[in-house]
Short mmCIF file of C-alpha atoms and ligand atoms in Angstrom, two decimals:
data_model
loop_
_atom_site.label_atom_id
_atom_site.label_comp_id
_atom_site.label_asym_id
_atom_site.label_seq_id
_atom_site.Cartn_x
_atom_site.Cartn_y
_atom_site.Cartn_z
CA UNK S 1 86.33 180.63 158.58
CA UNK S 2 87.14 177.77 156.23
CA UNK S 3 90.54 176.94 157.78
CA UNK S 4 92.27 175.16 154.92
CA UNK S 5 91.69 176.38 151.37
CA UNK S 6 89.56 174.31 149.01
CA UNK S 7 92.61 172.61 147.48
CA UNK S 8 93.94 171.63 150.92
CA UNK S 9 96.53 174.41 151.00
CA UNK S 10 96.69 177.39 153.33
CA UNK S 11 95.16 180.81 152.75
CA UNK S 12 97.35 183.90 152.60
CA UNK S 13 96.30 187.54 152.23
CA UNK S 14 96.19 188.99 148.73
CA UNK S 15 99.04 191.25 149.74
CA UNK S 16 100.94 192.31 152.85
CA UNK S 17 100.67 196.07 153.38
CA UNK S 18 103.81 198.11 154.02
CA UNK S 19 103.19 200.29 157.08
CA UNK S 20 106.68 201.76 157.56
CA UNK S 21 105.28 205.24 156.97
CA UNK S 22 102.58 204.79 159.58
CA UNK S 23 104.74 203.56 162.42
CA UNK S 24 105.19 207.04 163.89
CA UNK S 25 101.43 207.74 163.71
CA UNK S 26 100.64 204.66 165.70
CA UNK S 27 102.95 205.59 168.54
CA UNK S 28 101.03 205.94 171.79
CA UNK S 29 98.06 203.83 170.73
CA UNK S 30 96.88 201.37 173.33
CA UNK S 31 96.77 197.67 172.49
CA UNK S 32 93.16 197.75 171.33
CA UNK S 33 93.56 200.74 169.03
CA UNK S 34 96.76 199.35 167.58
CA UNK S 35 94.99 196.03 166.96
CA UNK S 36 92.23 197.91 165.16
CA UNK S 37 94.69 199.82 162.97
CA UNK S 38 96.51 196.65 161.96
CA UNK S 39 93.55 194.32 161.51
CA UNK S 40 91.65 196.95 159.53
CA UNK S 41 94.31 196.66 156.81
CA UNK S 42 93.40 193.01 156.25
CA UNK S 43 89.61 193.11 156.64
CA UNK S 44 87.07 195.04 154.64
CA UNK S 45 83.91 193.10 155.38
CA UNK S 46 83.35 194.09 158.99
CA UNK S 47 82.15 197.56 159.98
CA UNK S 48 84.60 199.71 161.95
CA UNK S 49 82.46 199.91 165.08
CA UNK S 50 81.83 196.16 165.05
CA UNK S 51 85.54 195.39 164.69
CA UNK S 52 86.36 197.86 167.46
CA UNK S 53 83.91 196.38 169.91
CA UNK S 54 85.04 192.90 168.99
CA UNK S 55 88.61 193.80 169.84
CA UNK S 56 87.62 195.49 173.09
CA UNK S 57 85.56 192.50 174.18
CA UNK S 58 88.36 190.08 173.30
CA UNK S 59 91.05 191.82 175.35
CA UNK S 60 88.84 192.77 178.30
CA UNK S 61 89.45 189.21 179.54
CA UNK S 62 93.19 189.92 180.00
CA UNK S 63 94.44 190.72 183.50
CA UNK S 64 97.03 193.34 182.48
CA UNK S 65 96.08 196.81 181.21
CA UNK S 66 98.82 196.57 178.55
CA UNK S 67 97.35 193.20 177.45
CA UNK S 68 100.83 191.95 176.43
CA UNK S 69 103.30 193.83 178.68
CA UNK S 70 107.06 193.91 178.11
CA UNK S 71 109.06 193.24 181.26
CA UNK S 72 112.83 193.96 181.43
CA UNK S 73 114.62 191.03 183.07
CA UNK S 74 118.40 191.25 183.29
CA UNK S 75 119.72 192.00 179.81
CA UNK S 76 116.63 190.84 177.98
CA UNK S 77 113.07 192.07 177.52
CA UNK S 78 110.33 189.54 178.11
CA UNK S 79 107.09 189.98 176.19
CA UNK S 80 104.48 188.38 178.44
CA UNK S 81 101.81 186.84 176.25
CA UNK S 82 100.14 184.87 179.06
CA UNK S 83 97.73 187.33 180.63
CA UNK S 84 94.60 185.84 179.04
CA UNK S 85 92.07 183.42 180.59
CA UNK S 86 94.04 180.18 179.99
CA UNK S 87 97.46 181.72 180.71
CA UNK S 88 99.01 180.98 177.31
CA UNK S 89 99.78 183.15 174.32
CA UNK S 90 97.12 181.39 172.28
CA UNK S 91 94.46 183.40 174.13
CA UNK S 92 95.59 186.51 172.27
CA UNK S 93 94.35 185.03 169.01
CA UNK S 94 91.58 182.76 170.22
CA UNK S 95 89.68 185.24 172.38
CA UNK S 96 89.47 187.37 169.25
CA UNK S 97 88.65 184.47 166.95
CA UNK S 98 85.71 183.24 169.06
CA UNK S 99 84.13 186.68 169.06
CA UNK S 100 84.88 187.21 165.37
CA UNK S 101 83.23 183.91 164.41
CA UNK S 102 80.20 184.71 166.55
CA UNK S 103 79.68 188.05 164.79
CA UNK S 104 79.99 186.49 161.33
CA UNK S 105 77.69 183.58 162.18
CA UNK S 106 75.03 185.90 163.54
CA UNK S 107 75.31 188.00 160.42
CA UNK S 108 74.88 184.95 158.18
CA UNK S 109 72.38 183.30 160.51
CA UNK S 110 74.38 180.08 160.41
CA UNK S 111 76.25 177.65 162.65
CA UNK S 112 79.77 176.26 162.83
CA UNK S 113 81.38 173.11 164.20
CA UNK S 114 85.00 173.69 165.03
CA UNK S 115 87.38 170.77 164.79
CA UNK S 116 90.81 171.29 166.32
CA UNK S 117 93.90 169.32 167.23
CA UNK S 118 95.96 170.45 170.17
CA UNK S 119 99.17 169.55 171.92
CA UNK S 120 97.81 171.35 174.96
CA UNK S 121 97.39 175.08 174.91
CA UNK S 122 95.39 175.55 171.72
CA UNK S 123 92.59 173.36 172.99
CA UNK S 124 91.99 175.15 176.26
CA UNK S 125 92.40 178.57 174.64
CA UNK S 126 89.99 177.64 171.81
CA UNK S 127 87.48 176.31 174.32
CA UNK S 128 87.77 179.49 176.40
CA UNK S 129 87.21 181.46 173.20
CA UNK S 130 83.91 179.79 172.25
CA UNK S 131 82.40 178.35 175.43
CA UNK S 132 78.71 179.09 175.77
CA UNK S 133 78.40 180.54 172.26
CA UNK S 134 75.07 179.45 170.73
CA UNK S 135 76.14 179.09 167.14
CA UNK S 136 79.41 177.26 167.71
CA UNK S 137 80.27 173.73 168.80
CA UNK S 138 83.85 172.71 169.31
CA UNK S 139 85.55 169.29 169.04
CA UNK S 140 89.10 169.15 170.32
CA UNK S 141 91.42 166.23 169.57
CA UNK S 142 94.36 165.93 171.95
CA UNK S 143 96.89 163.20 172.76
CA UNK S 144 95.71 161.31 175.85
CA UNK S 145 98.28 161.53 178.64
CA UNK S 146 100.67 163.78 176.69
CA UNK S 147 99.41 167.15 177.86
CA UNK S 148 100.11 168.37 181.36
CA UNK S 149 97.37 167.39 183.86
CA UNK S 150 96.47 171.02 184.42
CA UNK S 151 96.32 171.68 180.68
CA UNK S 152 93.97 168.76 180.24
CA UNK S 153 91.80 169.94 183.12
CA UNK S 154 91.61 173.39 181.59
CA UNK S 155 89.79 171.70 178.70
CA UNK S 156 87.87 168.87 180.28
CA UNK S 157 86.41 170.82 183.20
CA UNK S 158 84.60 173.18 180.84
CA UNK S 159 81.20 171.54 180.89
CA UNK S 160 79.24 173.83 178.55
CA UNK S 161 77.10 171.79 176.11
CA UNK S 162 78.96 173.10 173.07
CA UNK S 163 82.33 171.69 174.22
CA UNK S 164 83.55 168.20 173.16
CA UNK S 165 86.96 166.92 174.27
CA UNK S 166 88.28 163.86 172.43
CA UNK S 167 91.38 162.25 174.00
CA UNK S 168 93.15 160.21 171.29
CA UNK S 169 95.47 157.36 172.26
CA UNK S 170 98.39 158.66 170.18
CA UNK S 171 100.72 161.64 169.63
CA UNK S 172 99.90 165.21 168.72
CA UNK S 173 101.03 164.49 165.16
CA UNK S 174 98.46 161.67 165.04
CA UNK S 175 95.77 164.16 166.12
CA UNK S 176 96.88 166.67 163.53
CA UNK S 177 97.14 164.09 160.72
CA UNK S 178 93.68 162.79 161.55
CA UNK S 179 92.21 166.27 161.59
CA UNK S 180 93.83 167.16 158.25
CA UNK S 181 92.54 163.97 156.72
CA UNK S 182 88.98 164.74 157.85
CA UNK S 183 89.27 168.29 156.53
CA UNK S 184 90.52 167.07 153.16
CA UNK S 185 87.17 165.30 152.67
CA UNK S 186 85.38 168.40 151.42
CA UNK S 187 82.00 166.73 151.22
CA UNK S 188 82.18 165.62 154.87
CA UNK S 189 83.47 169.03 155.88
CA UNK S 190 80.62 170.84 154.13
CA UNK S 191 77.91 168.48 155.34
CA UNK S 192 79.02 168.80 158.95
CA UNK S 193 79.79 172.52 158.73
CA UNK S 194 83.33 171.96 159.95
CA UNK S 195 85.76 174.80 160.46
CA UNK S 196 89.17 175.13 162.12
CA UNK S 197 90.77 177.26 164.79
CA UNK S 198 94.20 175.67 164.58
CA UNK S 199 97.15 177.87 163.86
CA UNK S 200 96.43 177.37 160.15
CA UNK S 201 93.64 179.91 160.58
CA UNK S 202 94.70 183.21 159.08
CA UNK S 203 92.76 185.29 161.63
CA UNK S 204 94.98 183.85 164.35
CA UNK S 205 98.12 184.85 162.56
CA UNK S 206 96.60 188.29 162.12
CA UNK S 207 95.77 188.77 165.80
CA UNK S 208 99.34 187.76 166.75
CA UNK S 209 100.94 190.32 164.46
CA UNK S 210 99.67 193.04 166.80
CA UNK S 211 101.87 192.24 169.80
CA UNK S 212 105.09 192.40 167.80
CA UNK S 213 104.25 196.02 167.00
CA UNK S 214 102.98 196.76 170.50
CA UNK S 215 106.20 195.37 172.01
CA UNK S 216 108.34 197.53 169.75
CA UNK S 217 106.51 200.64 170.99
CA UNK S 218 106.99 199.49 174.58
CA UNK S 219 110.72 199.13 173.89
CA UNK S 220 110.75 202.79 172.86
CA UNK S 221 110.90 202.21 169.08
CA UNK S 222 114.53 201.06 168.74
CA UNK S 223 116.05 201.26 165.27
CA UNK S 224 116.32 197.49 165.24
CA UNK S 225 115.61 194.63 167.61
CA UNK S 226 115.88 190.86 167.68
CA UNK S 227 112.98 188.62 168.67
CA UNK S 228 113.29 185.11 170.05
CA UNK S 229 110.25 182.88 169.65
CA UNK S 230 109.79 179.41 171.18
CA UNK S 231 108.39 177.58 168.19
CA UNK S 232 106.22 174.54 167.56
CA UNK S 233 103.71 174.95 164.77
CA UNK S 234 105.43 178.06 163.37
CA UNK S 235 102.30 180.17 163.97
CA UNK S 236 103.68 182.69 166.44
CA UNK S 237 106.95 183.30 164.61
CA UNK S 238 105.16 183.45 161.26
CA UNK S 239 103.20 186.42 162.65
CA UNK S 240 106.57 188.01 163.45
CA UNK S 241 107.69 187.30 159.90
CA UNK S 242 104.60 189.10 158.57
CA UNK S 243 105.20 192.01 160.97
CA UNK S 244 108.73 192.29 159.60
CA UNK S 245 107.44 192.25 156.03
CA UNK S 246 105.00 195.01 157.00
CA UNK S 247 107.98 197.17 157.92
CA UNK S 248 108.48 196.57 161.65
CA UNK S 249 112.27 196.85 162.15
CA UNK S 250 112.89 193.32 163.42
CA UNK S 251 116.52 192.50 162.66
CA UNK S 252 116.43 188.77 163.19
CA UNK S 253 113.74 186.32 164.06
CA UNK S 254 115.35 183.81 166.39
CA UNK S 255 113.56 180.50 166.02
CA UNK S 256 113.95 178.39 169.15
CA UNK S 257 112.93 174.75 169.24
CA UNK S 258 113.20 171.96 171.80
CA UNK S 259 114.64 168.59 170.71
CA UNK S 260 111.98 168.49 167.97
CA UNK S 261 114.33 170.51 165.83
CA UNK S 262 113.18 170.03 162.24
CA UNK S 263 112.83 173.79 161.80
CA UNK S 264 116.17 174.58 163.41
CA UNK S 265 117.80 172.10 161.05
CA UNK S 266 116.00 173.66 158.11
CA UNK S 267 117.16 177.18 158.91
CA UNK S 268 120.72 175.94 159.34
CA UNK S 269 120.94 173.68 156.30
CA UNK S 270 118.03 174.29 153.94
CA UNK S 271 116.91 170.71 154.32
CA UNK S 272 113.40 169.99 155.57
CA UNK S 273 113.21 166.51 157.04
CA UNK S 274 111.15 165.41 160.04
CA UNK S 275 112.43 163.06 162.73
CA UNK S 276 110.35 161.13 165.25
CA UNK S 277 108.38 163.13 167.78
CA UNK S 278 110.31 163.51 171.04
CA UNK S 279 108.39 164.16 174.22
CA UNK S 280 109.99 167.06 176.06
CA UNK S 281 109.53 169.41 179.02
CA UNK S 282 107.98 171.91 176.61
CA UNK S 283 105.13 169.76 175.28
CA UNK S 284 103.33 172.50 173.31
CA UNK S 285 106.35 172.42 171.00
CA UNK S 286 106.58 168.64 170.56
CA UNK S 287 105.80 168.94 166.89
CA UNK S 288 107.67 167.79 163.83
CA UNK S 289 105.66 168.97 160.84
CA UNK S 290 104.63 172.60 161.44
CA UNK S 291 101.47 173.60 159.60
CA UNK S 292 102.30 177.28 159.16
CA UNK S 293 105.63 176.53 157.56
CA UNK S 294 103.79 176.15 154.25
CA UNK S 295 102.80 179.79 154.42
CA UNK S 296 106.37 180.82 154.93
CA UNK S 297 107.42 178.72 151.93
CA UNK S 298 104.98 180.67 149.78
CA UNK S 299 106.94 183.86 150.43
CA UNK S 300 110.31 182.14 150.10
CA UNK S 301 109.30 180.51 146.82
CA UNK S 302 108.49 183.76 145.04
CA UNK S 303 104.81 183.78 146.11
CA UNK S 304 104.19 180.93 143.74
CA UNK S 305 101.44 178.55 144.85
CA UNK S 306 102.54 175.96 142.31
CA UNK S 307 106.09 175.91 143.68
CA UNK S 308 104.71 175.42 147.21
CA UNK S 309 102.58 172.54 145.93
CA UNK S 310 105.64 171.03 144.27
CA UNK S 311 107.67 171.35 147.49
CA UNK S 312 104.92 169.84 149.64
CA UNK S 313 104.23 167.01 147.16
CA UNK S 314 107.93 166.25 147.15
CA UNK S 315 107.92 166.33 150.93
CA UNK S 316 105.00 163.91 151.19
CA UNK S 317 106.72 161.52 148.74
CA UNK S 318 110.30 161.64 150.03
CA UNK S 319 109.94 163.00 153.59
CA UNK S 320 113.01 165.12 152.89
CA UNK S 321 113.30 168.18 150.65
CA UNK S 322 116.09 170.67 150.18
CA UNK S 323 115.17 174.18 149.30
CA UNK S 324 116.96 175.41 146.20
CA UNK S 325 119.20 178.10 147.57
CA UNK S 326 122.88 178.50 146.85
CA UNK S 327 123.83 179.28 150.41
CA UNK S 328 123.75 176.78 153.23
CA UNK S 329 121.56 179.08 155.33
CA UNK S 330 118.34 179.53 153.44
CA UNK S 331 117.20 182.80 155.03
CA UNK S 332 119.10 185.67 156.67
CA UNK S 333 115.92 186.85 158.45
CA UNK S 334 116.01 183.78 160.66
CA UNK S 335 118.61 182.33 162.98
CA UNK S 336 117.82 179.17 164.81
CA UNK S 337 118.92 176.55 167.32
CA UNK S 338 117.38 174.03 169.68
CA UNK S 339 117.50 173.61 173.46
CA UNK S 340 117.67 170.31 175.33
CA UNK S 341 115.51 169.64 178.38
CA UNK S 342 118.59 170.11 180.58
CA UNK S 343 119.26 173.55 179.09
CA UNK S 344 115.59 174.41 179.52
CA UNK S 345 115.60 173.44 183.19
CA UNK S 346 118.89 175.29 183.77
CA UNK S 347 117.43 178.44 182.25
CA UNK S 348 114.37 178.30 184.52
CA UNK S 349 116.73 177.95 187.51
CA UNK S 350 118.98 180.75 186.38
CA UNK S 351 116.19 183.28 185.90
CA UNK S 352 114.72 182.40 189.25
CA UNK S 353 118.04 182.62 191.09
CA UNK S 354 119.48 185.69 189.38
CA UNK S 355 116.37 187.76 188.72
CA UNK S 356 113.64 186.24 190.89
CA UNK S 357 111.64 185.82 187.70
CA UNK S 358 109.68 182.69 186.85
CA UNK S 359 109.71 181.45 183.27
CA UNK S 360 107.81 178.43 181.96
CA UNK S 361 109.70 175.72 180.04
CA UNK S 362 108.62 176.99 176.58
CA UNK S 363 109.74 180.50 177.39
CA UNK S 364 112.98 179.05 178.76
CA UNK S 365 113.67 177.39 175.41
CA UNK S 366 113.27 180.78 173.73
CA UNK S 367 115.46 182.55 176.28
CA UNK S 368 118.19 179.91 176.13
CA UNK S 369 118.42 179.96 172.35
CA UNK S 370 117.79 183.70 172.10
CA UNK S 371 120.60 184.69 174.47
CA UNK S 372 122.96 182.13 172.89
CA UNK S 373 122.44 183.38 169.32
CA UNK S 374 121.91 187.09 169.96
CA UNK S 375 125.21 188.87 169.33
CA UNK S 376 124.00 192.21 167.97
CA UNK S 377 124.15 195.29 170.14
CA UNK S 378 120.39 195.86 169.98
CA UNK S 379 117.51 194.93 172.29
CA UNK S 380 116.59 191.25 172.54
CA UNK S 381 112.88 190.58 172.99
CA UNK S 382 112.03 187.09 174.24
CA UNK S 383 108.43 185.99 173.82
CA UNK S 384 106.99 184.38 176.93
CA UNK S 385 104.28 182.00 175.80
CA UNK S 386 102.81 180.59 179.00
CA UNK S 387 102.48 181.21 182.71
CA UNK S 388 104.81 178.76 184.52
CA UNK S 389 102.18 177.31 186.86
CA UNK S 390 100.70 175.48 183.86
CA UNK S 391 103.74 173.20 183.68
CA UNK S 392 104.10 171.78 187.18
CA UNK S 393 106.36 168.89 186.24
CA UNK S 394 109.10 170.99 184.66
CA UNK S 395 108.82 173.68 187.32
CA UNK S 396 109.15 171.11 190.10
CA UNK S 397 112.17 169.63 188.38
CA UNK S 398 113.81 173.04 188.01
CA UNK S 399 112.74 174.59 191.29
CA UNK S 400 111.91 171.87 193.83
CA UNK S 401 110.14 173.32 196.82
CA UNK S 402 109.26 176.60 195.12
CA UNK S 403 105.53 177.02 194.93
CA UNK S 404 104.37 178.10 191.50
CA UNK S 405 100.65 178.77 191.39
CA UNK S 406 98.03 180.95 189.77
CA UNK S 407 94.51 181.69 191.01
CA UNK S 408 93.04 180.63 187.64
CA UNK S 409 94.42 177.12 188.15
CA UNK S 410 93.64 176.66 191.82
CA UNK S 411 91.14 173.90 192.45
CA UNK S 412 91.08 172.76 188.81
CA UNK S 413 92.09 169.21 189.68
CA UNK S 414 89.07 168.78 191.95
CA UNK S 415 86.43 169.90 189.45
CA UNK S 416 84.28 167.38 187.55
CA UNK S 417 85.46 166.70 184.00
CA UNK S 418 84.08 165.30 180.73
CA UNK S 419 86.06 163.68 177.90
CA UNK S 420 85.76 160.95 175.28
CA UNK S 421 88.75 158.59 175.04
CA UNK S 422 89.24 157.10 171.56
CA UNK S 423 91.85 155.15 169.57
CA UNK S 424 93.60 156.83 166.62
CA UNK S 425 90.83 155.71 164.28
CA UNK S 426 89.46 158.11 161.74
CA UNK S 427 86.23 156.18 161.22
CA UNK S 428 85.42 156.31 164.92
CA UNK S 429 86.15 160.03 165.14
CA UNK S 430 84.03 160.75 162.06
CA UNK S 431 81.20 158.75 163.58
CA UNK S 432 81.41 160.80 166.79
CA UNK S 433 81.34 164.03 164.81
CA UNK S 434 78.32 162.98 162.76
CA UNK S 435 76.48 162.08 165.94
CA UNK S 436 77.31 165.28 167.78
CA UNK S 437 77.45 168.09 165.21
C1 PLP J 1 101.61 176.80 171.08
C2 PLP J 1 102.70 177.13 171.98
C3 PLP J 1 103.99 177.38 171.50
C4 PLP J 1 104.35 177.22 170.03
O1 PLP J 1 103.76 178.21 169.23
P1 PLP J 1 103.60 177.96 167.66
O2 PLP J 1 102.78 179.08 167.16
O3 PLP J 1 102.89 176.64 167.52
O4 PLP J 1 104.96 177.91 167.08
C5 PLP J 1 104.96 177.74 172.40
N1 PLP J 1 104.69 177.84 173.72
C6 PLP J 1 103.48 177.60 174.21
C7 PLP J 1 103.26 177.71 175.68
C8 PLP J 1 102.44 177.26 173.37
O5 PLP J 1 101.23 177.03 173.87
#
């Protein structure tokens, strides 16, 4: 529940269990039972029946019996992660997290104030995960005017007393930097009982591991498969990385970015150097410095916390670090490329025209890069991270005249909303928190 570790770093599990021998036993489990089997390996402080009911409650809000169904489309397999209440993959983790926090807080008879930064989908999914919960308040920082109107409305029209939306006049990186800075003040954090639900939270990574396994079973347990993941904060694909380390036979993790390609450049050159944030048609991925990347570094740097610290200190000082590998490509587990907005739009068009299948712009980035880089004669699984109706602007650009709607979004623009608009000013945000926690 603490989000960042006490020294400002990220938490990782003591060890990652190898489940290769259990894969055949888990065959045939439904999503909930598979989630229980996997999560159980990482948690020993919650009773079995409590964990089970938590999982059941969390995924009862999904509108597909498979929770995260795999859909064959042309030559690829699309893993649809958008069947939760806010229509984005973040619901998979955040429905669980809200219920998990509630159970722990009741147990400890305490309260929590969640502080989060979002480029769009995290905020609404986090809000949907905790709305109306007595022991939790949530404060969401998001870049004013940089999320899609529907995304913003998914947050600001939730009027429960425990929900606070703060629209900052800056970029998502500004929101994230400000949040990190507040969290690094441990005294302030403790006094105001602040916690995080951003993708730095380990429980989110954990919940996301489940669908990689579940998808593999839906594919019929192929000997190997490739997975393409549209990537922003490196949370989703990091879960895939953990699944692979657990023994799931993922051949390559295909990391797809939009024009914010710091990670694609890293996996092609070994150099980690941010550029300026570019605003794209896939706004949930308009991120330069990905928080979960630090976790990945831990495994790449021999599970040495001090080497990660050295790397990150270097990065903060020089804004450019090269990882010390002999080869140009730092990691054979990953292949990576970026997609332009034009390629994204073209992909949306192509899947609509050829297969009558609608993909959102983030998913399109993953499909474009995935199909371009995938050369192995094995199944290609493309993760679909949002329902297209959430991103009207890109969908209109790609498919003018085609109506793309979803009942969960209908009428959202007419509902009353509540938000607090603020400059990128840490003092002002702290003041607001003190007054409202
Ligand atoms: C958050 C998000 C992503 C990026 O996922 P990360 O875990 O941050 O890499 C991609 N697509 C959509 C729709 C998202 O909401």
